[in-house]
């Protein structure tokens, strides 16, 4: 049976002008001479085609984050840390984006969540003159890029809402260069600023709000080193609600007279799949690296993670949580966590769903780094359809002294719970009726008492949590600002 298919579309011209046409080249050269193509070269160096028909927002953001050299802090494939559409899932599950696309507000949320500095505007929040100035600002800089969301119909193109980066500006002709991430459909093209404004000044039927644009630049700090929140599972909505609404209500409505009682109240009501909401960031290595020593770069990053882990372990809150969890019989196995992470690693390396993998066995070893330094590596034998694959997981660790000698400590539930409680807003505990206990709890979660690296880790989680709360309350389309603390 014949299958209907399409090979590209003819670009309606006018109103758009093909970037590679003689006229498009002339417009480019004029803009280049005037210095309004400075951002173009960074963007084009990292330009990519959206991998799914509805991934235009994710692809545009991936291009911009990579062009700004923002380190995602986690690996994409093989040994490479790199932003890819598949990693942009902290504000909307990928399955939802694949089916329905993504809204302007959630792309803004993703940019914040990825550690970028973002300024976003709908057309009813600014003017065409200000928009023109913003286009000029990004076109004359390598440190700021613009993503526009617009309706294709204004340009006589097929389709409806779309996202793409703006690659440059010709002031004399008052035209902007759209680097269309749907390269299978249309090439990059020049459009008049007035028409681009008109295309943005349209209503998105999914939100009932106008479209717009966002300016994205480098952050003050990189994303979290060791911990991150995830919304891959739909249960994140109930978990975010529990943390932001139910926990303050529980500690204020029930009689609590000790820190242990607070922890008991919090943990006994935890939603199911809570452990899928916050995770420590694992780094994987491809099979051919299995027998190699740690590189200087890998060891450097592992050292930073170990510093953060050590700082968590040294907090008074961690000691309270560890003691409490031991009394309720909580057990956390490194091999179990590593097996799950190795399956996720195999998924990243192969591009197949992690549901198709199972980890047959794991082996914990120490691998030499530069000098005499060592790092812990968990090697997992991952099986899929009868074939095996070795996946290495680099694991940060700290050491404590006990009666039988030095003991290694790895990321586990107790430190994950610790940083998550630290990341909750301070007002979470203000409803505790016992004033002395409330002051003790505030002291335990005080940011002022935390070392700098742990402070940044906690602030990153707190920002993620606030952004997810916006999504859960459907406020991401109204509030574009970075969370204030």
mmCIF file of N, CA and C in Angstrom, residues 280 332-342 344 393 411:
data_model
loop_
_atom_site.group_PDB
_atom_site.id
_atom_site.type_symbol
_atom_site.label_atom_id
_atom_site.label_comp_id
_atom_site.label_asym_id
_atom_site.label_seq_id
_atom_site.Cartn_x
_atom_site.Cartn_y
_atom_site.Cartn_z
ATOM 1 N N UNK A 280 19.470 12.003 42.268
ATOM 2 C CA UNK A 280 20.828 12.490 42.116
ATOM 3 C C UNK A 280 21.265 12.242 40.676
ATOM 4 N N UNK A 332 18.276 1.624 51.774
ATOM 5 C CA UNK A 332 18.551 2.156 50.437
ATOM 6 C C UNK A 332 19.772 1.438 49.887
ATOM 7 N N UNK A 333 19.617 0.796 48.758
ATOM 8 C CA UNK A 333 20.693 0.002 48.186
ATOM 9 C C UNK A 333 21.326 0.733 47.012
ATOM 10 N N UNK A 334 22.650 0.897 47.072
ATOM 11 C CA UNK A 334 23.362 1.507 45.949
ATOM 12 C C UNK A 334 23.195 0.667 44.688
ATOM 13 N N UNK A 335 23.252 -0.653 44.845
ATOM 14 C CA UNK A 335 23.160 -1.514 43.652
ATOM 15 C C UNK A 335 21.801 -1.406 42.987
ATOM 16 N N UNK A 336 20.733 -1.247 43.793
ATOM 17 C CA UNK A 336 19.399 -1.103 43.215
ATOM 18 C C UNK A 336 19.289 0.223 42.457
ATOM 19 N N UNK A 337 19.735 1.314 43.124
ATOM 20 C CA UNK A 337 19.688 2.624 42.461
ATOM 21 C C UNK A 337 20.558 2.622 41.213
ATOM 22 N N UNK A 338 21.732 1.981 41.307
ATOM 23 C CA UNK A 338 22.636 1.943 40.164
ATOM 24 C C UNK A 338 22.047 1.131 39.014
ATOM 25 N N UNK A 339 21.351 0.045 39.351
ATOM 26 C CA UNK A 339 20.736 -0.770 38.297
ATOM 27 C C UNK A 339 19.723 0.043 37.506
ATOM 28 N N UNK A 340 18.909 0.823 38.207
ATOM 29 C CA UNK A 340 17.933 1.676 37.523
ATOM 30 C C UNK A 340 18.641 2.732 36.689
ATOM 31 N N UNK A 341 19.696 3.337 37.247
ATOM 32 C CA UNK A 341 20.423 4.373 36.522
ATOM 33 C C UNK A 341 21.135 3.804 35.294
ATOM 34 N N UNK A 342 21.643 2.566 35.413
ATOM 35 C CA UNK A 342 22.308 1.941 34.264
ATOM 36 C C UNK A 342 21.311 1.687 33.131
ATOM 37 N N UNK A 344 18.689 3.530 32.591
ATOM 38 C CA UNK A 344 18.470 4.850 32.004
ATOM 39 C C UNK A 344 19.638 5.226 31.103
ATOM 40 N N UNK A 393 28.642 3.686 35.591
ATOM 41 C CA UNK A 393 28.008 4.781 36.325
ATOM 42 C C UNK A 393 29.040 5.352 37.290
ATOM 43 N N UNK A 411 25.408 8.451 47.387
ATOM 44 C CA UNK A 411 24.094 9.105 47.372
ATOM 45 C C UNK A 411 22.990 8.107 47.692
#
